[in-house]
Tab-separated table of C-alpha atoms in Angstrom:
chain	number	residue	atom	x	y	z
A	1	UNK	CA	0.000	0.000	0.000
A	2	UNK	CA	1.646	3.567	-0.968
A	3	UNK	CA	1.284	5.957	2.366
A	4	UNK	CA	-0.128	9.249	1.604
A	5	UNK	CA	3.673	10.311	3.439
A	6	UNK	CA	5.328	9.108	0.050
A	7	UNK	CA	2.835	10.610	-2.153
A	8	UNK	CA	3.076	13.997	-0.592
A	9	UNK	CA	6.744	14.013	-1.504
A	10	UNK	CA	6.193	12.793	-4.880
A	11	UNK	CA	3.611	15.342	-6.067
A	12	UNK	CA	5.136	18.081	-3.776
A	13	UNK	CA	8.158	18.347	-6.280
A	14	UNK	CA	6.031	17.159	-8.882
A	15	UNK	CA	3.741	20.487	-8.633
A	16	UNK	CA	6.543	22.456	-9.546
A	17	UNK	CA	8.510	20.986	-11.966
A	18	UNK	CA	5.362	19.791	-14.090
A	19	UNK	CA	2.852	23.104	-13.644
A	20	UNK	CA	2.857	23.123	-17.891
A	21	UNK	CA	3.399	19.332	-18.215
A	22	UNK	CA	0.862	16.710	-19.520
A	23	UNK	CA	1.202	14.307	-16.887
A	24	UNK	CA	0.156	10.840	-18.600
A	25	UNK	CA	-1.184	7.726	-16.112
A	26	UNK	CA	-0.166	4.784	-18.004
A	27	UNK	CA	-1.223	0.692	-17.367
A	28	UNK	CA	0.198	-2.384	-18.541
A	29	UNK	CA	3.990	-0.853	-18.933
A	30	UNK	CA	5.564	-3.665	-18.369
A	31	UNK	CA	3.413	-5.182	-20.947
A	32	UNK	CA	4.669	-5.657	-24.760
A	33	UNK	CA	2.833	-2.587	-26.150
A	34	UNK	CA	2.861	-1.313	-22.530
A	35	UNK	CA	6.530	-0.724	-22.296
A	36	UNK	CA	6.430	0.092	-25.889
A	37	UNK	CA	4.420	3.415	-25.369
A	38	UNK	CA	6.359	3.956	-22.606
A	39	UNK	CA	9.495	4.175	-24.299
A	40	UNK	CA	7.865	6.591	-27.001
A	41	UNK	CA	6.552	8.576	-24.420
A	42	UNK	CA	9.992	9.315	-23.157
A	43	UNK	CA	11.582	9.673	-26.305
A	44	UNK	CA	9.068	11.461	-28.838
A	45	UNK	CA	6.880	13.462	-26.201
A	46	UNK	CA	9.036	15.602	-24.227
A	47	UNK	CA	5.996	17.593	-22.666
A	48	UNK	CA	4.753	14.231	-21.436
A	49	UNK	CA	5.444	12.858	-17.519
A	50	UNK	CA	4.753	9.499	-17.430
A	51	UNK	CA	2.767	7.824	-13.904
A	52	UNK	CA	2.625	4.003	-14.198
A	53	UNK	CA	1.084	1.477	-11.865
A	54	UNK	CA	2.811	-1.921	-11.185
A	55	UNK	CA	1.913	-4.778	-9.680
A	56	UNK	CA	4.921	-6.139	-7.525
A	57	UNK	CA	5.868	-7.342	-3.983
A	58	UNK	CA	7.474	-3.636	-3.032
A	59	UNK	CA	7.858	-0.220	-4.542
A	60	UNK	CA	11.399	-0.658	-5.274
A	61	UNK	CA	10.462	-4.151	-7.467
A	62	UNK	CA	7.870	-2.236	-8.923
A	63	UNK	CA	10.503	0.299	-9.929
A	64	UNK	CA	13.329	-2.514	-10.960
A	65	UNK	CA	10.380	-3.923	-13.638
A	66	UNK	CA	10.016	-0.749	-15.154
A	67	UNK	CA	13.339	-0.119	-15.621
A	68	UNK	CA	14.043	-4.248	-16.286
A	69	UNK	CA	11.083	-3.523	-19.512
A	70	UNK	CA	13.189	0.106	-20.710
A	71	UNK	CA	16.266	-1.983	-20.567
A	72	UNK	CA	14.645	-4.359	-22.998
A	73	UNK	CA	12.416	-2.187	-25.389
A	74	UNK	CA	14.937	1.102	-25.878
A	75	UNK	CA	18.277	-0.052	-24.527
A	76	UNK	CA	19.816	3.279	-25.706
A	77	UNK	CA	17.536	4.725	-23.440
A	78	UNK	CA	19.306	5.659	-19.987
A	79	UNK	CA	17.529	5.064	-16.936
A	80	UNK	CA	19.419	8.383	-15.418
A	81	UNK	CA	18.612	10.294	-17.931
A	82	UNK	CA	14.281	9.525	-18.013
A	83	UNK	CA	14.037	8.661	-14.446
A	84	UNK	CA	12.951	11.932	-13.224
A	85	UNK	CA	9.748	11.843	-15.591
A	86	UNK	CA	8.794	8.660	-14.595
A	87	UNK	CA	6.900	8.448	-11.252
A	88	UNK	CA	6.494	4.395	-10.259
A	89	UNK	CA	3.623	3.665	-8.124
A	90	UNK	CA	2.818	-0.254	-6.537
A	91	UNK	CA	-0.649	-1.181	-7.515
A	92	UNK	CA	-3.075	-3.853	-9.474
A	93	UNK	CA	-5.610	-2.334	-11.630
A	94	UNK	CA	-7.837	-5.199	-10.438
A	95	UNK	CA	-8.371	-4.172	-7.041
A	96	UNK	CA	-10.409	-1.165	-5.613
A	97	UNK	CA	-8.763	2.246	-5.895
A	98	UNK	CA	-5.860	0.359	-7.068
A	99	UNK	CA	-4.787	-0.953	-3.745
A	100	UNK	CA	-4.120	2.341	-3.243
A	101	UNK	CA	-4.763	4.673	0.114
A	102	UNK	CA	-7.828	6.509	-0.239
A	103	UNK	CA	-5.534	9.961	0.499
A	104	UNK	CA	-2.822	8.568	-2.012
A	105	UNK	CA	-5.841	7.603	-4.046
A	106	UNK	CA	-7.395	11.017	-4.239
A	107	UNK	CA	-4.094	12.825	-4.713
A	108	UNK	CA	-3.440	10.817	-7.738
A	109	UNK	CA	-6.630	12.047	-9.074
A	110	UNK	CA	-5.613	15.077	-9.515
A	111	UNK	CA	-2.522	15.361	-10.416
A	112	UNK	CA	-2.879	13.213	-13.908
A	113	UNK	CA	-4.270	14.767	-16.732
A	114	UNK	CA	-4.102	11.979	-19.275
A	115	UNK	CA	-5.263	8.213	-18.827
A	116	UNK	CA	-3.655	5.487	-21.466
A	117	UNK	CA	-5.063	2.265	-20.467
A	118	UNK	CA	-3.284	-0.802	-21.719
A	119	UNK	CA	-3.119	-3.094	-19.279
A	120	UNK	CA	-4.739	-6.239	-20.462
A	121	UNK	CA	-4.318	-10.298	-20.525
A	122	UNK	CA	-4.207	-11.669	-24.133
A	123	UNK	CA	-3.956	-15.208	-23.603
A	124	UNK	CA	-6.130	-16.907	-25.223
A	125	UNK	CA	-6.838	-19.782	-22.936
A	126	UNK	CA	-7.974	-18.759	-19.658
A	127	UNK	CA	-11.296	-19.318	-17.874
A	128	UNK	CA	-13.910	-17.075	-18.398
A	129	UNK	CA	-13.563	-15.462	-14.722
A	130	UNK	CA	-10.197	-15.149	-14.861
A	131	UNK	CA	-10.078	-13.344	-18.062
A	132	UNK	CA	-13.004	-11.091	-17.587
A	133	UNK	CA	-10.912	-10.395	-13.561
A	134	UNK	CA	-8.009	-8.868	-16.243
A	135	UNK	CA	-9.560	-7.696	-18.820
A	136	UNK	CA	-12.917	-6.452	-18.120
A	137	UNK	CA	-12.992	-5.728	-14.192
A	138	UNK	CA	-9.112	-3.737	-14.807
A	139	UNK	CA	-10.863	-1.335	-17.359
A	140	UNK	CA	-14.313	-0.808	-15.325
A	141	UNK	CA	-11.800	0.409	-12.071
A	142	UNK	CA	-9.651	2.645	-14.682
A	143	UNK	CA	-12.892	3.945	-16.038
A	144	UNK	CA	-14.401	4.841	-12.886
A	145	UNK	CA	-10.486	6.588	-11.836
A	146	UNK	CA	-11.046	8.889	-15.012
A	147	UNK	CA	-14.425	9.932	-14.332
A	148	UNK	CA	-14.191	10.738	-10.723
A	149	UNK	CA	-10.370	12.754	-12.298
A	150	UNK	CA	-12.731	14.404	-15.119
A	151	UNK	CA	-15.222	15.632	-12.533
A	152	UNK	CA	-13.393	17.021	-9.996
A	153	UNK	CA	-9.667	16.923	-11.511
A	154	UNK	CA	-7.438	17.983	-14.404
A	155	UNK	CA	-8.144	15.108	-16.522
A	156	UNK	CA	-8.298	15.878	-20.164
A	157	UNK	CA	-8.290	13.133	-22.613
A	158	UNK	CA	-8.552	9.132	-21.804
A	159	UNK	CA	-7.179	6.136	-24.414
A	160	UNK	CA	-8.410	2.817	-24.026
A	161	UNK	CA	-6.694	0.022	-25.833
A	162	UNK	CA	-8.816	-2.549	-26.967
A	163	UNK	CA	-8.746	-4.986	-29.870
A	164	UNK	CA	-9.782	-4.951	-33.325
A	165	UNK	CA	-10.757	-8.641	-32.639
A	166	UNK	CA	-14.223	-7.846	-30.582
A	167	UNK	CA	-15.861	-8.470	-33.697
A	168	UNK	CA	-15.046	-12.181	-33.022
A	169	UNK	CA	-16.263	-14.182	-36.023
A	170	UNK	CA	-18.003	-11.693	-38.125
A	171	UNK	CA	-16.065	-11.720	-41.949
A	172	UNK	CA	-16.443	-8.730	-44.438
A	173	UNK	CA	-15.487	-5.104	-44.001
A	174	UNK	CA	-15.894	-4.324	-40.378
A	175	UNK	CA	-16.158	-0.652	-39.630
A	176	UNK	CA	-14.907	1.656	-36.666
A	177	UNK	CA	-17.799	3.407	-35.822
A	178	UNK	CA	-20.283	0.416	-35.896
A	179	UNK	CA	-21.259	-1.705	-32.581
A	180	UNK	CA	-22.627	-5.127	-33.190
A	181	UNK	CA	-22.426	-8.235	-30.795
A	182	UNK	CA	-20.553	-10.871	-32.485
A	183	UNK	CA	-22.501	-14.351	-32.767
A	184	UNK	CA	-19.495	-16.286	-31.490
A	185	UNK	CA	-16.441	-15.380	-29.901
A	186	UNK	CA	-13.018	-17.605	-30.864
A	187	UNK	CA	-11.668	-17.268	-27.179
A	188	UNK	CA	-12.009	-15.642	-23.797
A	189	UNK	CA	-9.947	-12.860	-24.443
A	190	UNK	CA	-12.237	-11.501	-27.168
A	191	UNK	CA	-14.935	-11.568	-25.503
A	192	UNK	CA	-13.959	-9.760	-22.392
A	193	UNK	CA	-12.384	-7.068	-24.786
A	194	UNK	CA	-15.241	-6.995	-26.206
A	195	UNK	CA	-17.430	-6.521	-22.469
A	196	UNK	CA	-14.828	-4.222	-21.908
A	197	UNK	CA	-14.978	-2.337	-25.111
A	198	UNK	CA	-18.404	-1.840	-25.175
A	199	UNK	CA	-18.642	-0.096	-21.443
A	200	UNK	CA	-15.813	1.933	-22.508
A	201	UNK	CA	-18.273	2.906	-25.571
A	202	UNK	CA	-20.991	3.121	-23.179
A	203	UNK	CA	-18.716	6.359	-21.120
A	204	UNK	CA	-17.951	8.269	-24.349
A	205	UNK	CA	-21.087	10.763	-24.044
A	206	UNK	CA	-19.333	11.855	-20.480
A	207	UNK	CA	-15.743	10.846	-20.904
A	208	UNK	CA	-13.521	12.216	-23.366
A	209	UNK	CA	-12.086	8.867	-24.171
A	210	UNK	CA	-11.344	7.042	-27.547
A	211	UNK	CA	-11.236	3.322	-28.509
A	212	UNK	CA	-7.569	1.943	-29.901
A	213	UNK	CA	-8.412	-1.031	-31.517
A	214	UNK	CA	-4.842	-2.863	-33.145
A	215	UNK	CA	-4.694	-6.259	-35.195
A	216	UNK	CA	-2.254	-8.971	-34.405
A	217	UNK	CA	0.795	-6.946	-33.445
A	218	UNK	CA	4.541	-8.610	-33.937
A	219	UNK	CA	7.926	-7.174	-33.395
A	220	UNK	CA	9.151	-3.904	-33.858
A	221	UNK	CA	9.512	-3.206	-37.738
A	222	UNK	CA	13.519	-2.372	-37.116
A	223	UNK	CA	14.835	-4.305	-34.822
A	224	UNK	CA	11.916	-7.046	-34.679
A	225	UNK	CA	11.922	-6.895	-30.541
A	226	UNK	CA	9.157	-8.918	-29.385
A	227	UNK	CA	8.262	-9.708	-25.950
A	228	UNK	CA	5.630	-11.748	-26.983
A	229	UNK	CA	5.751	-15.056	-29.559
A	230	UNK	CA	2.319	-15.773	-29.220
A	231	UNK	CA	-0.596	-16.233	-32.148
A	232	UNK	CA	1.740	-15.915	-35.645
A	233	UNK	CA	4.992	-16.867	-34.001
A	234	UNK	CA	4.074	-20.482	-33.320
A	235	UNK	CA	2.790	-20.847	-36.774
A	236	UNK	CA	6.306	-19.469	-37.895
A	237	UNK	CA	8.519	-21.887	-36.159
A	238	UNK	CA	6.235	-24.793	-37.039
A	239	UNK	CA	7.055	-23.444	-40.864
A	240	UNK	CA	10.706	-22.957	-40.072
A	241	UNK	CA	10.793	-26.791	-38.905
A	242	UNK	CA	8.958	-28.076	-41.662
A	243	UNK	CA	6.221	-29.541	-39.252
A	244	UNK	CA	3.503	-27.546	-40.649
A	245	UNK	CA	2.114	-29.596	-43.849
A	246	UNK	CA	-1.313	-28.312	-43.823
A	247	UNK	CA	-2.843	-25.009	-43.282
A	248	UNK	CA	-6.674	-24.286	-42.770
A	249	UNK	CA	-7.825	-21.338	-44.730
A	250	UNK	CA	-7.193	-19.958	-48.147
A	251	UNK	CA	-4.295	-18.398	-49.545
A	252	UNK	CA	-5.936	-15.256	-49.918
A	253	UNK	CA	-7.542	-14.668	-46.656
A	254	UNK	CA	-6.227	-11.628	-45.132
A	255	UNK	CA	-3.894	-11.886	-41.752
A	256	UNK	CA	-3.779	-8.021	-40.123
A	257	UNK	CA	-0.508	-8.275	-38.783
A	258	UNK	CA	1.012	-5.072	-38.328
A	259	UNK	CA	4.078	-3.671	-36.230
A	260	UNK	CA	4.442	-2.905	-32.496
A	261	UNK	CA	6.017	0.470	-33.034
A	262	UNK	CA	3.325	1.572	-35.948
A	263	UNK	CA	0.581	0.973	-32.850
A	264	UNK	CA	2.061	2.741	-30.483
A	265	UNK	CA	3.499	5.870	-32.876
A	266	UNK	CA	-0.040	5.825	-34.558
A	267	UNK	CA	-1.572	5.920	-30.695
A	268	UNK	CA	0.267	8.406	-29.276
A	269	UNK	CA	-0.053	10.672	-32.044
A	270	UNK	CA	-3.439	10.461	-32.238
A	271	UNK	CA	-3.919	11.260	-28.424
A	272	UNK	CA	-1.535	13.597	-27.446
A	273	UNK	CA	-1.051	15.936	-30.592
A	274	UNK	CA	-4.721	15.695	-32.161
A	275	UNK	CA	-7.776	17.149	-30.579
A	276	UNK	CA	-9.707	13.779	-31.531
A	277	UNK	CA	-11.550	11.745	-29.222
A	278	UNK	CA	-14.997	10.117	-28.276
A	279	UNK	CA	-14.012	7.805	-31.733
A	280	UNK	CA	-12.914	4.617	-32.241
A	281	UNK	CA	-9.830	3.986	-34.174
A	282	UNK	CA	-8.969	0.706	-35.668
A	283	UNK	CA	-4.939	0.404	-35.632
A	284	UNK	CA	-4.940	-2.195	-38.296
A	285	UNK	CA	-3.133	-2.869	-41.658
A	286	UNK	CA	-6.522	-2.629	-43.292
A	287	UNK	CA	-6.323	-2.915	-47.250
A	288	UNK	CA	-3.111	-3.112	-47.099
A	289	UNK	CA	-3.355	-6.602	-44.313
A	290	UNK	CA	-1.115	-9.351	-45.884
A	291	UNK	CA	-3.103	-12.544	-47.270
A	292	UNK	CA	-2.378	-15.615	-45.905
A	293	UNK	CA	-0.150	-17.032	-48.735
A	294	UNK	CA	1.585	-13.760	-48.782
A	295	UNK	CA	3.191	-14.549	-45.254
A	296	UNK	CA	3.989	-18.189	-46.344
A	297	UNK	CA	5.845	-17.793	-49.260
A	298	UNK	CA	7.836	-14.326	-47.249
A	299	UNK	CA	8.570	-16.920	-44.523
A	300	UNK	CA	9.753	-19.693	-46.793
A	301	UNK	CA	11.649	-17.401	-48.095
A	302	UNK	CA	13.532	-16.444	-45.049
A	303	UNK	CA	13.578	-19.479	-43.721
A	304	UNK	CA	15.740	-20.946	-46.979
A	305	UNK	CA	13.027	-23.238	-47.873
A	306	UNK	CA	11.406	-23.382	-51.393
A	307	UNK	CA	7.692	-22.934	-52.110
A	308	UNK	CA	7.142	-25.554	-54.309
A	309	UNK	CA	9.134	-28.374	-52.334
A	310	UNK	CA	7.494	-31.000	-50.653
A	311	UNK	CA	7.537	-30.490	-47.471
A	312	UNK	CA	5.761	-26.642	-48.092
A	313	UNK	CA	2.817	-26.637	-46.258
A	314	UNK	CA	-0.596	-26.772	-48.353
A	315	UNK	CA	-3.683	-24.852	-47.765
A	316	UNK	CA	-6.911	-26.440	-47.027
A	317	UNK	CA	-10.243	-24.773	-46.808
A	318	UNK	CA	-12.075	-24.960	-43.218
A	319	UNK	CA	-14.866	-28.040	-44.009
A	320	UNK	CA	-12.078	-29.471	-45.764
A	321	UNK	CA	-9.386	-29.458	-43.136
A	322	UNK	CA	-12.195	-29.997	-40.552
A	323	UNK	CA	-13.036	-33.365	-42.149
A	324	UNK	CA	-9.227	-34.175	-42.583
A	325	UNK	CA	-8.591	-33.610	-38.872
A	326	UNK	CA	-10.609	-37.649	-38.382
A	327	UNK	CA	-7.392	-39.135	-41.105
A	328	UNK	CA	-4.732	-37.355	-39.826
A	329	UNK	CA	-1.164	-39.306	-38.344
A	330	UNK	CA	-0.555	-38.875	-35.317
A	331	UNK	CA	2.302	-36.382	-35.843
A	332	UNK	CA	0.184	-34.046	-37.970
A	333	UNK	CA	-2.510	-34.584	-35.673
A	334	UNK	CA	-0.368	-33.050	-33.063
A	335	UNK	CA	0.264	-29.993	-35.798
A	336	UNK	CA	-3.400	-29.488	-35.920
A	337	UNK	CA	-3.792	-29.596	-32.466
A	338	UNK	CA	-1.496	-26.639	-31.706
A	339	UNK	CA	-2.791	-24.914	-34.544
A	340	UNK	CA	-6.263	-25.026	-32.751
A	341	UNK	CA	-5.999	-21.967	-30.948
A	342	UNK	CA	-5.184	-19.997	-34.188
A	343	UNK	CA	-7.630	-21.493	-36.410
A	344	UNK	CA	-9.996	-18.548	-36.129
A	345	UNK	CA	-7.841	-16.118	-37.561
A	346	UNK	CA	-6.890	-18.296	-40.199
A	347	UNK	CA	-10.733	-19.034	-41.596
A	348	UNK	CA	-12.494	-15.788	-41.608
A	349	UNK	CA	-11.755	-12.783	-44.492
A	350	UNK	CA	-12.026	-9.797	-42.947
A	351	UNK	CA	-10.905	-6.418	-43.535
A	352	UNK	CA	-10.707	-3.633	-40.625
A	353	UNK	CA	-11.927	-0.215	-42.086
A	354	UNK	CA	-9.197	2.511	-41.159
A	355	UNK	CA	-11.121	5.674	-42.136
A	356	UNK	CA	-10.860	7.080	-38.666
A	357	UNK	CA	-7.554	6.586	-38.112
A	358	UNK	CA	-6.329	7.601	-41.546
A	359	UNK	CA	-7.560	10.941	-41.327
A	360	UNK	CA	-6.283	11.150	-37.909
A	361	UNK	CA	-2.803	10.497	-38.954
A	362	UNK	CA	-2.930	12.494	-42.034
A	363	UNK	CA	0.277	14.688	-42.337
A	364	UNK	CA	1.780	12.836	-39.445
A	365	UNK	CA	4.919	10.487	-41.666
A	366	UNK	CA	2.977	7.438	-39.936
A	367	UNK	CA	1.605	5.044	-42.172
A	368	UNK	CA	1.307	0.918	-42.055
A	369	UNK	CA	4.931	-0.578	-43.311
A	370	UNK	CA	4.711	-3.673	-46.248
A	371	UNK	CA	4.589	-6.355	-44.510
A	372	UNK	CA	8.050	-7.742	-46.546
A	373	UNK	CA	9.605	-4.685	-45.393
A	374	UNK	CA	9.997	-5.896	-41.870
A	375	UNK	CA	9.360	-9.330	-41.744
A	376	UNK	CA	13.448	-10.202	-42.120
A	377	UNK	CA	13.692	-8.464	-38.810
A	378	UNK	CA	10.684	-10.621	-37.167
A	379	UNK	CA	12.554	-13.977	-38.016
A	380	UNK	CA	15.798	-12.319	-37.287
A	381	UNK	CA	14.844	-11.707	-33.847
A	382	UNK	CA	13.192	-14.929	-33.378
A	383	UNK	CA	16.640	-17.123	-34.164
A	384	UNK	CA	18.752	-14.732	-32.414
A	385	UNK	CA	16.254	-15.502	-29.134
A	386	UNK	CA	15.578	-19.006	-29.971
A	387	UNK	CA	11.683	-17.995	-30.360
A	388	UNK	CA	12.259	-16.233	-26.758
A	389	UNK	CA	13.700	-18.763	-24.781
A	390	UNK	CA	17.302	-17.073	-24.848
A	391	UNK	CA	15.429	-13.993	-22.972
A	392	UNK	CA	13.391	-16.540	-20.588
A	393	UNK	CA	16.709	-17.961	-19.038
A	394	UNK	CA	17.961	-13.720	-19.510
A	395	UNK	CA	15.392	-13.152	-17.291
């Protein structure tokens, strides 16, 4: 629990060196896209002070993960020389007032005058409870934060990130402004995105807040940095080991895989030098989303292997591969198996409309990278880390 004692000191200094300052309350930043906006925050918004909220044991391990998740995202960046704009606070965005003191509570409230919600569980296989504990009951305590700091504090603009994947298994053009409930969800984490996302919609007429909705984010488009080798990364190394003979879905379906840093550049631009909010904004590759066969044949290509060999894997519409599934060995069987979880956004042809977002980065230099343009430095990243497990023992 943070004493109001500590608080007091932090916002006593904090009043005069950041009178002109946006001062930016930020969850999830030890998080992949977390830490990410962090690090841009820091770097690219010098009139931003950053406030995070970490769960850990003790104030000083909540301050050794933030600096543990700098270290990793923008290793050029020096602890020494950011720490002074960063203010780390111990907390758990699942718990009432934040686990907070209700002094240190209320002091927080008005000191921040941005909110930049990210915290989140993505798994995809979690109970329902648990999930919705994360993802929905996190939000509804953030959301309630920002309208008691709108009422009565400086509060100015909220960002909630969400995922372009509430629309669960509707196919076709799916647009940023339009709220349907989807018929089925693939998993638990779209649907309590999707309770989430919708009482975050419900708040809009008295919150300024807008919706950040983002595809299926990989590695940084430079350096391919990933924290996170979940959803396309397990499809990757079963390609790279030639394990993955059969794939359900068509060539052509479109995958929106896009970039960690063209999320977090596109979000931060968006909400802290544009006037826009109370919208929705789909941070997708849209049009431009890479088809299915697309990422294959870049990947085979990367990987050294040839398209046409025989040990390429081989697409197989949904009833088709469905009914395969009942003759498969029992190695491929295993393949289809851990390709179970993925299935979903393999099937279904979809296509995120970016209208919102386009106009809101108009004139900004931001725009969605090819897909081949930065897909060397994915699988680059991914041997150099042996898919991750390099920084597991690291860590």
């Amino acid at each position: 629990m943070t004493t109001l004692a500590v608080w007091e000191g932090i916002f006593h200094e904090t009043a005069g060196r950041k009178m002109m300052k946006k001062i930016v309350f930020l969850t999830g930043a030890t998080g992949f896209v977390g830490e990410n906006l962090l690090s841009r925050i820091l770097q690219n918004h010098p009139e931003s002070d950053v406030i995070t909220l970490v769960r850990a044991d003790s104030a000083a391990h909540a301050a050794i993960r933030i600096q543990n998740a700098l270290a990793e995202c923008a290793p050029g960046l020096a602890w020494q020389t950011v720490s002074q704009r960063i203010t780390v606070i111990q907390g758990d965005v699942t718990a009432y007032h934040f686990g907070l003191d209700p002094e240190a509570y209320e002091t927080f409230l008005n000191q921040v005058t941005h909110i930049v919600h990210s915290a989140a569980c993505v798994e995809f296989n979690l109970s329902l409870e648990e999930s919705r504990l994360r993802n929905y009951v996190g939000t509804r305590n953030v959301m309630e934060f920002a309208l008691e700091a709108h009422r009565h504090g400086r509060l100015e603009k909220v960002a909630y990130v969400s995922t372009a994947y509430v629309s669960g298994n509707r196919g076709g053009r799916i647009l940023e402004d339009e709220q349907r409930t989807p018929t089925k969800f693939s998993n638990t984490y779209e649907q309590t995105k999707f309770e989430a996302d919708t009482y975050v919609q419900g708040l809009m007429k008295e919150l300024p807040v807008a919706i950040f909705r983002p595809g299926i984010i990989v590695g940084d488009s430079r350096t391919g940095h990933t924290k996170k080798f979940n959803v396309l990364y397990p499809v990757l190394r079963l390609i790279q080991n030639g394990m993955l003979r059969i794939i359900p879905g068509s060539p052509n379906t479109p995958l929106d895989v896009l970039p960690v840093d063209f999320v977090c550049d596109a979000l931060l631009h968006i909400f802290l030098r544009t006037d826009r909010t109370r919208q929705v904004f789909h941070l997708t590759a849209g049009p431009q989303a890479p088809s299915l066969g697309r990422i294959v044949r870049t990947f085979l290509r990367l990987f050294g292997q040839s398209v046409g060999n025989h040990g390429a894997p081989r697409f197989l519409f949904p009833i088709v591969y469905k009914m395969s599934k009942n003759f498969l060995d029992s190695r491929n069987r295993k393949m289809a198996q851990a390709m179970e979880l993925f299935e979903p956004y393999l099937f279904i042809d979809r296509c995120f409309d970016t209208t919102n977002t386009e106009a809101a980065l108009a004139g900004s230099g931001i725009s969605v990278p090819r897909f081949e343009a930065y897909a060397d430095a994915i699988v680059a990243y991914a041997l150099a880390t042996n898919w991750g497990k390099r920084m597991a023992r690291a860590a």
